[in-house]
Coordinates of C-alpha atoms in Angstrom, one line a residue:
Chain A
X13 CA -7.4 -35.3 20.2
X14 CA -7.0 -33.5 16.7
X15 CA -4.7 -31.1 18.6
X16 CA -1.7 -34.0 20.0
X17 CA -2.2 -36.2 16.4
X18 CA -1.2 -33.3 14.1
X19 CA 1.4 -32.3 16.8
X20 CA 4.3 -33.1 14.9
X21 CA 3.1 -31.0 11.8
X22 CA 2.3 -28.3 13.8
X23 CA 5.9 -28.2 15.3
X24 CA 7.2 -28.3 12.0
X25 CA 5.2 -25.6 10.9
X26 CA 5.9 -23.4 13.6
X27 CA 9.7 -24.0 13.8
X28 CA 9.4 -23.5 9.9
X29 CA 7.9 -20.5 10.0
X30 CA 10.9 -18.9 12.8
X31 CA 13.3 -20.2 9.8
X32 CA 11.6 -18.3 7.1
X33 CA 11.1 -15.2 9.4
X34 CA 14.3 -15.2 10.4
X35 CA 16.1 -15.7 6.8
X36 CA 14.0 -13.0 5.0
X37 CA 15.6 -10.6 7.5
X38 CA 19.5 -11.8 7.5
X39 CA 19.0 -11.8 3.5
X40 CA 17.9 -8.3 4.0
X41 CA 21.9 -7.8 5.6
X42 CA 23.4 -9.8 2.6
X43 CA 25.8 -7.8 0.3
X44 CA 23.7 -8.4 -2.8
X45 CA 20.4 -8.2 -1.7
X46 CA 19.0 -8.3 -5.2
X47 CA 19.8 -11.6 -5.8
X48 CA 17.7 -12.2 -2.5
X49 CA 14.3 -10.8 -3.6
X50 CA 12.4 -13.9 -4.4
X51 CA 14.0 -16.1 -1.2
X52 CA 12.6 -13.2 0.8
X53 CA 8.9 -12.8 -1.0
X54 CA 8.7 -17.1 -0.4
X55 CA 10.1 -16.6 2.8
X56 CA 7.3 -14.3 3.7
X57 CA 4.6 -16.0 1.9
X58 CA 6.1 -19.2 4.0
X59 CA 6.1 -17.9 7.0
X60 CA 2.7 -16.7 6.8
X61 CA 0.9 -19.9 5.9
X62 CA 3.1 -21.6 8.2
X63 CA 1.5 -19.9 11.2
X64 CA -2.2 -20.6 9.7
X65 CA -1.8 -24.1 9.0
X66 CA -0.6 -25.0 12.4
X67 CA -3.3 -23.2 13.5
X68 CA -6.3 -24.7 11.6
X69 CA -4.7 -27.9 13.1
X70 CA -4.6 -26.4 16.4
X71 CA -8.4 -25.9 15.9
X72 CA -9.0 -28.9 14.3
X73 CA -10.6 -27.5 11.6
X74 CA -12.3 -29.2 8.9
X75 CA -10.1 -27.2 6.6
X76 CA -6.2 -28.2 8.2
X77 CA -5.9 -30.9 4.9
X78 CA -6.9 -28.0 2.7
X79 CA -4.6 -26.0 4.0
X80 CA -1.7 -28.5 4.9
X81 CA -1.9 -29.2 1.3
X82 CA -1.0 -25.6 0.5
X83 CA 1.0 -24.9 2.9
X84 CA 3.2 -28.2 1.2
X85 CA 3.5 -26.4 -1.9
X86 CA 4.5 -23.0 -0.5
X87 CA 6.9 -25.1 1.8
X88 CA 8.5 -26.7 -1.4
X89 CA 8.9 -23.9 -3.6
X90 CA 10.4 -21.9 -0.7
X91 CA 13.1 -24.4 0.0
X92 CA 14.1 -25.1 -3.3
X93 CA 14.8 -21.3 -3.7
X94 CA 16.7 -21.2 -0.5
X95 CA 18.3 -24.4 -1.1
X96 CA 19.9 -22.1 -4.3
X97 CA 21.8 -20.1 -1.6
X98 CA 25.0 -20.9 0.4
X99 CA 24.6 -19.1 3.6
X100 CA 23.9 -20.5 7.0
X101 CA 20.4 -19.0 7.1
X102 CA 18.9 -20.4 3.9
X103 CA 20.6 -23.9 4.1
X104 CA 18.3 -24.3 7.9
X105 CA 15.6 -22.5 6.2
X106 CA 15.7 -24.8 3.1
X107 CA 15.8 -27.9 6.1
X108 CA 13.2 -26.5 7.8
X109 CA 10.8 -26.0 4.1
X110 CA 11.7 -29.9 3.5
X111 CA 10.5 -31.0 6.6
X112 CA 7.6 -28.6 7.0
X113 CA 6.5 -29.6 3.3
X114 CA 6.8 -33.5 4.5
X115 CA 4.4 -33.2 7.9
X116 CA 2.2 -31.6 5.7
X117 CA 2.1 -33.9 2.7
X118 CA 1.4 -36.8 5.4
X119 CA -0.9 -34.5 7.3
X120 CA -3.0 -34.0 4.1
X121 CA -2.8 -37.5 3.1
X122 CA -4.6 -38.5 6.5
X123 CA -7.4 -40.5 6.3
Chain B
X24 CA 21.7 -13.9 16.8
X25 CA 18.2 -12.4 18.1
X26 CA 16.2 -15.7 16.4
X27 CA 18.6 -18.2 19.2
X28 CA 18.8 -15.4 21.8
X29 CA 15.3 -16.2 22.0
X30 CA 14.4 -19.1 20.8
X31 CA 12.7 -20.2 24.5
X32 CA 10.2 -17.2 24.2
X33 CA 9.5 -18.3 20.7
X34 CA 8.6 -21.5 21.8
X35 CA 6.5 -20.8 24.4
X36 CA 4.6 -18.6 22.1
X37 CA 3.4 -21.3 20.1
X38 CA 2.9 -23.5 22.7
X39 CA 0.8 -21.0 23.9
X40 CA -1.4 -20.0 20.6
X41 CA -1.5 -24.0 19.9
X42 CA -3.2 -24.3 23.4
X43 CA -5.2 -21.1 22.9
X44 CA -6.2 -22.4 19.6
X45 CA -7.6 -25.4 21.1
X46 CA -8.9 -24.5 24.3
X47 CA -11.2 -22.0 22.3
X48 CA -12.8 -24.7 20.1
X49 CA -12.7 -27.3 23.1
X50 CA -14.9 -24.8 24.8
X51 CA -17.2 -24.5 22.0
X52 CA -17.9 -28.5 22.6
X53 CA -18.6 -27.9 26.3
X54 CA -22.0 -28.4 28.2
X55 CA -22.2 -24.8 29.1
X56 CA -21.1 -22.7 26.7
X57 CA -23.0 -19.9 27.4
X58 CA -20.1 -19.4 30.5
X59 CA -17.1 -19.8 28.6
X60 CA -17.8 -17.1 25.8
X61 CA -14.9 -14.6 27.7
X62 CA -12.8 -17.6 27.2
X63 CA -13.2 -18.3 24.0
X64 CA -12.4 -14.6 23.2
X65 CA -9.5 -14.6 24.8
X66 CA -7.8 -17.6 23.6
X67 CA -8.8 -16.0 20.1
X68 CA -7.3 -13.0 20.8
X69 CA -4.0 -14.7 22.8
X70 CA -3.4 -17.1 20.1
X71 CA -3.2 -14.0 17.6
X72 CA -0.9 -11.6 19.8
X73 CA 1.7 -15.1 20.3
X74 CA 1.7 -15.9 17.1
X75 CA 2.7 -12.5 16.0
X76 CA 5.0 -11.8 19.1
X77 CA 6.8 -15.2 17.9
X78 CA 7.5 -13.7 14.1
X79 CA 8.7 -10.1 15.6
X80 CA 11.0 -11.9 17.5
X81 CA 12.5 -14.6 14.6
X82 CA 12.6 -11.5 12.6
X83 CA 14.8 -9.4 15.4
X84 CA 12.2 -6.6 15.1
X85 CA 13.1 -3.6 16.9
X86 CA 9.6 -3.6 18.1
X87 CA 9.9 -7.7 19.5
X88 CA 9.9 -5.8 22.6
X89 CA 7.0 -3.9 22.7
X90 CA 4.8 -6.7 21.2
X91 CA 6.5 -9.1 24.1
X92 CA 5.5 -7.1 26.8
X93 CA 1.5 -6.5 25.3
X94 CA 1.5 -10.3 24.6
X95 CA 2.4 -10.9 28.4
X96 CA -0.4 -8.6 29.3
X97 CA -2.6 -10.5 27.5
X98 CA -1.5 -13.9 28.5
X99 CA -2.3 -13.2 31.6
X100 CA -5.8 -12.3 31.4
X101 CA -6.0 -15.4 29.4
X102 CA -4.4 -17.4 31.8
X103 CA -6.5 -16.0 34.5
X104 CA -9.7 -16.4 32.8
X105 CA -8.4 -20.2 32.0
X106 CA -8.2 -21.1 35.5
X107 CA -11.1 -20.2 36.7
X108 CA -12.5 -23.7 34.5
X109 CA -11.8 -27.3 35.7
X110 CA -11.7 -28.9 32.2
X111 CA -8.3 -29.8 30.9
X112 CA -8.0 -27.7 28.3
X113 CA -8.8 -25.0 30.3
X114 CA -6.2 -25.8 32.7
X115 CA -3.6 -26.9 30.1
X116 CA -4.3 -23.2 28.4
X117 CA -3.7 -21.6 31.6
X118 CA -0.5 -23.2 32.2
X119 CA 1.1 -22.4 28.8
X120 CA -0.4 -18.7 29.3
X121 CA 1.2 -18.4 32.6
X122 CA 4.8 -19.6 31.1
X123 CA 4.4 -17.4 28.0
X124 CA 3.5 -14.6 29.8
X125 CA 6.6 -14.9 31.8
X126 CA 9.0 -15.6 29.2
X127 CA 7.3 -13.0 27.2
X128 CA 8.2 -10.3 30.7
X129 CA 11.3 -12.0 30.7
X130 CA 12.0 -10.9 27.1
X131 CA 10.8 -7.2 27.4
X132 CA 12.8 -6.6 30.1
X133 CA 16.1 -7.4 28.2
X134 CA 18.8 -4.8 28.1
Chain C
X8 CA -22.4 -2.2 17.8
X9 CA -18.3 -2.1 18.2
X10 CA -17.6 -3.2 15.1
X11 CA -19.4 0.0 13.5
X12 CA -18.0 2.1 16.0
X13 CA -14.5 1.2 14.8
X14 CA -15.1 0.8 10.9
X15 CA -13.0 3.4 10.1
X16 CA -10.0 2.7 12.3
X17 CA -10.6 -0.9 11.1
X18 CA -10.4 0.5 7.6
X19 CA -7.5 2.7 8.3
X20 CA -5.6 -0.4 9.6
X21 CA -6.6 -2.5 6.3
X22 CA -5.5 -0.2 4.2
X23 CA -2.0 0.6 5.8
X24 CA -1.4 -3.4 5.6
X25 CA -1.8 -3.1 2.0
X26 CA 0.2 -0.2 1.2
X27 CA 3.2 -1.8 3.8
X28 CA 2.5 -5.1 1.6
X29 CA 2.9 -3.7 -1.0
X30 CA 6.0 -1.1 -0.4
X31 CA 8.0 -4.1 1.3
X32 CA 7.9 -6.2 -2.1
X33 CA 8.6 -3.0 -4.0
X34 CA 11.7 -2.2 -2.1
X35 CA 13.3 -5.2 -3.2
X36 CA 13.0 -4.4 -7.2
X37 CA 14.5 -0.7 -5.7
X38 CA 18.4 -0.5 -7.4
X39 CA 19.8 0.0 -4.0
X40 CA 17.5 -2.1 -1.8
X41 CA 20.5 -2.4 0.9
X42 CA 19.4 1.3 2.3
X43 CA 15.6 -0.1 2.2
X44 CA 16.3 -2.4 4.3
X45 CA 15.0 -0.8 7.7
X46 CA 11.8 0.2 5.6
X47 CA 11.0 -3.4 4.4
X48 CA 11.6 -4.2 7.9
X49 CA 9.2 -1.9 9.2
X50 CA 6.6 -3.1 6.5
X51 CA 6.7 -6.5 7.4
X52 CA 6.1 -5.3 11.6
X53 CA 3.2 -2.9 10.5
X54 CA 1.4 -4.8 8.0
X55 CA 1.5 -7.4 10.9
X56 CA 0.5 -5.3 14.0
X57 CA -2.2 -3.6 11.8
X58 CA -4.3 -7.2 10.6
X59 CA -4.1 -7.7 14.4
X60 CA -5.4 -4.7 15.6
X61 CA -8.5 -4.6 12.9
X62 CA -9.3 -7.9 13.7
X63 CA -9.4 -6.9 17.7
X64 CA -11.5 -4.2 16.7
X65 CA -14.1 -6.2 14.8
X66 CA -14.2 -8.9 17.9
X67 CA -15.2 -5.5 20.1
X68 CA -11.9 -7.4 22.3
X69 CA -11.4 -5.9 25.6
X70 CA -8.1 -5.3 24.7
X71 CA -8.3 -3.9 21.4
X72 CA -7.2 -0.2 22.5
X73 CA -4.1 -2.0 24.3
X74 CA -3.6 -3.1 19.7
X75 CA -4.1 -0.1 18.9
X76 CA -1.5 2.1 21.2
X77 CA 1.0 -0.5 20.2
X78 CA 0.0 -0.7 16.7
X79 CA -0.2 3.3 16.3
X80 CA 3.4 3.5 17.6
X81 CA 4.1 0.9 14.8
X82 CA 3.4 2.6 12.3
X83 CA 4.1 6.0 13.4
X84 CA 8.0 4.5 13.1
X85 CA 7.4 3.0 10.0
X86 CA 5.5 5.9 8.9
X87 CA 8.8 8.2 9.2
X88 CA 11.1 6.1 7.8
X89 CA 8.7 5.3 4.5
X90 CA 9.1 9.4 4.0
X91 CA 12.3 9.4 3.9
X92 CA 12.4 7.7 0.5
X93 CA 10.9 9.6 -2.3
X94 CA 9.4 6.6 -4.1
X95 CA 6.0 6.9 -4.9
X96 CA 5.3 3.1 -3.0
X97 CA 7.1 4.6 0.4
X98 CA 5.4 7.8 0.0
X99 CA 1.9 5.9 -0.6
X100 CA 2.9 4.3 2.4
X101 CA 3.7 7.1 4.8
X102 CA 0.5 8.4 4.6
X103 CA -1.5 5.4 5.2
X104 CA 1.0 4.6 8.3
X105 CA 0.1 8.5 10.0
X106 CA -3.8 8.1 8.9
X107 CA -3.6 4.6 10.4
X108 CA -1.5 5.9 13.4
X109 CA -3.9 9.1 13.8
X110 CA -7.2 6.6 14.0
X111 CA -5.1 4.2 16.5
X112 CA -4.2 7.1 18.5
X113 CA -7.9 8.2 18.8
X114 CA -9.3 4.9 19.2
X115 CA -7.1 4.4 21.9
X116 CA -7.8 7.0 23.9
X117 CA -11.7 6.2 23.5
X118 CA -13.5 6.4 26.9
Chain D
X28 CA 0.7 -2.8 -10.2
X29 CA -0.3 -6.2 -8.9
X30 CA -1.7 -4.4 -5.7
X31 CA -4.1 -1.9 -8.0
X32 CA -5.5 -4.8 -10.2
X33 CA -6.4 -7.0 -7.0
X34 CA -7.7 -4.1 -5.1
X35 CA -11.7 -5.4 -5.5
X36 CA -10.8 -8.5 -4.2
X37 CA -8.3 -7.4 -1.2
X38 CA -11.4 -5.2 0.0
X39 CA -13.9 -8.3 0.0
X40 CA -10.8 -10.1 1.7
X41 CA -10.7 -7.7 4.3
X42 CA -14.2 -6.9 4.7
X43 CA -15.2 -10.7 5.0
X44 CA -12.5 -10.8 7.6
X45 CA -14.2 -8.1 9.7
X46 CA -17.9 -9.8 9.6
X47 CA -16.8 -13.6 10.6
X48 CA -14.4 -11.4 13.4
X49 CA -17.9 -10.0 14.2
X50 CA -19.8 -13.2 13.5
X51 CA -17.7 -15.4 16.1
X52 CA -18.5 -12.9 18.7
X53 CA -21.8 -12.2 18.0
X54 CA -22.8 -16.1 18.1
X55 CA -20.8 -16.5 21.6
X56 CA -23.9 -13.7 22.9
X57 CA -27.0 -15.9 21.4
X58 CA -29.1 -17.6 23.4
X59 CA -28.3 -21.3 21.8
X60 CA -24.3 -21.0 21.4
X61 CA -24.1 -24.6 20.4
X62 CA -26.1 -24.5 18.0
X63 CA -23.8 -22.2 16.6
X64 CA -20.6 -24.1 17.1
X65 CA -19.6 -24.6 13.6
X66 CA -20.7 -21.2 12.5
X67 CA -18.2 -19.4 15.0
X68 CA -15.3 -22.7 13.7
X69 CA -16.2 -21.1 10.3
X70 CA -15.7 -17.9 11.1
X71 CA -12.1 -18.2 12.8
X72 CA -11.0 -20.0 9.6
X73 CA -12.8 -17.7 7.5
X74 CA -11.4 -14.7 9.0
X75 CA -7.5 -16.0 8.7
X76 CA -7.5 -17.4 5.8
X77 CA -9.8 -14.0 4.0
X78 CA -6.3 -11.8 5.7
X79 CA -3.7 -13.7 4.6
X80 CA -5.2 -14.2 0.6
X81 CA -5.5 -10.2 1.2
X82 CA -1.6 -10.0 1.8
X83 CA -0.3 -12.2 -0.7
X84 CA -2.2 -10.1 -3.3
X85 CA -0.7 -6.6 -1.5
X86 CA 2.8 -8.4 -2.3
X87 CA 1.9 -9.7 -5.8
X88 CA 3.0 -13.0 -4.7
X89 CA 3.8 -15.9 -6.7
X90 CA 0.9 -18.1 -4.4
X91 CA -1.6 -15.4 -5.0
X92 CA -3.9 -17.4 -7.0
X93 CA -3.1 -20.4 -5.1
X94 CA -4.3 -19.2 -2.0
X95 CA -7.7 -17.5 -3.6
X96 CA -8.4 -20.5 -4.4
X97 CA -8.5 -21.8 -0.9
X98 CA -9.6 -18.7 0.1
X99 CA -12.9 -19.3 -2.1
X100 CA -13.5 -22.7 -1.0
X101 CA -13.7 -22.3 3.0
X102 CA -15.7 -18.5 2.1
X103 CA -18.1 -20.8 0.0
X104 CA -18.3 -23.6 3.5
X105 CA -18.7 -20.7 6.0
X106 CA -21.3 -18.3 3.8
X107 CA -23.8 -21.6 3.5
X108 CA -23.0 -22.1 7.1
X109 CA -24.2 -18.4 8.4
X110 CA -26.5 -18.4 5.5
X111 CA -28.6 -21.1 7.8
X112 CA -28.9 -18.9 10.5
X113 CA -31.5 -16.1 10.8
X114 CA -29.2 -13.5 12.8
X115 CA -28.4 -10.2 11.1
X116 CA -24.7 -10.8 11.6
X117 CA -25.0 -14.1 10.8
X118 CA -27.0 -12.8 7.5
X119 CA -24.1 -10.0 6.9
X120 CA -21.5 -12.6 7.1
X121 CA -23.1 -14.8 4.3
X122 CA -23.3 -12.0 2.3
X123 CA -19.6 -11.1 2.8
X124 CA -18.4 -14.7 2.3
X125 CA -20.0 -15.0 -1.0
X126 CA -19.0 -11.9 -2.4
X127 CA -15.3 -12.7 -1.4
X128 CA -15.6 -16.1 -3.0
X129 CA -16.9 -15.0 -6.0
X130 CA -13.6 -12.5 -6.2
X131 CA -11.2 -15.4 -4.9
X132 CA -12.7 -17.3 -7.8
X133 CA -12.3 -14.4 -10.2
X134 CA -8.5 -13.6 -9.1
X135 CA -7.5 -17.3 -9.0
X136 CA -9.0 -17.6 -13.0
X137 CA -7.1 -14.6 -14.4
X138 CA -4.5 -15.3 -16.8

């Protein structure tokens, strides 16, 4: 069944996702917040096509590679800008992108 | 922090939308469709209203609350309406409902 | 046919996700985006709540006036704290929140 | 601003959300449902995908074009798929999905 085959990737997407949601947020408390703008814009961009790709594999739609291929690149871009920052929040947030960009890669790459 | 405080309702948010999300297109391959169109519409509109309780919550909203207690409501007609079906992933849908629907009480009622 | 019925709370919704789009990621070029950081906040939960809600309306969803109560006391909270700030993005974004809230409030209340 | 210059294609995004919302239902009422399986699949991705390329433009995001493209591609799949049917909402929907492809493809080719 599409749904328990693309299980992993959708855990990672989903667990991604809290990550993101919840590091946009704590950068908003940061000191300087400025140097937080584009971690926050990736982490919302993230966090959003996070939640759809799980769900398109969910559905098994014909569309979850599309989308898992997208959702990769967004993954990797926002981790490699939260990777950039020290605190607690973007270093899991980075770890969660990684992974999330990984399941999807694979996901995509399905035959 | 508000993202571990409730990390259980989280999960059983997406647990919930990922069965949601497939119950609704599982139905869509059953005999009898025709009888499981109130289904279908609720597992679209539960899948929508978990995902979305899920990202208030990772982002500490001071409305996680509020959407908690309207995604409860609607897990449990979802729920309902799932058990009323024999198939597995009707049954599997209702039981993911029913545990979402508590946490999701559970996490309204928070002081 | 629901969907008409609702076409211009579903519009009303639209548009306040665009303008709360739009004024989160302009808060963050703001010089002192720490005090805009209960407005981006809000944003992000109304530009949310508000997708959701429009999309319940267009599915004619049994509980789309349960949305719309929830997503009308959204962005009547958001709505206030957007006019606080005399920015032309949070003022843009005030009014769409109290038109949006106004047609949630009446669509709610629909027999 | 980003937001002003997308604005054409953020309404097509939103209204081809609101006819594949009203699509999916509308096909769960017709007498053959399962012959309209794929067109309601269609819709659900065609509905998600059609609100979040609508966001990302509201933010000005860096993905912007990234996700038009995408957002082209499964408008394109799900127009030709209504387009088969002789419904009126299946007939509205086409129309909606090519209009928002042609403006995905139009936003993901600017410069």
């Amino acid at each position: 069944m599409a749904h328990e085959k693309f299980q992993s990737c959708i855990d990672a997407c989903y667990a991604c996702a809290t990550e993101c949601d919840h590091c946009a947020v704590s950068c908003l408390q940061e000191q300087d917040v400025k140097s937080m703008a584009r971690c926050i814009k990736l982490d919302m961009d993230c966090a959003q096509i996070c939640r759809v790709a799980a769900s398109y594999m969910a559905r098994g739609s014909e569309f979850a590679q599309v989308i898992c291929r997208v959702c990769a690149e967004i993954c990797e871009a926002c981790g490699e800008e939260c990777a950039k920052h020290s605190m607690d929040h973007c270093q899991r947030c980075a770890e969660a992108c990684r992974r999330c960009a990984e399941e999807c890669r694979r996901m995509a790459q399905m035959a």
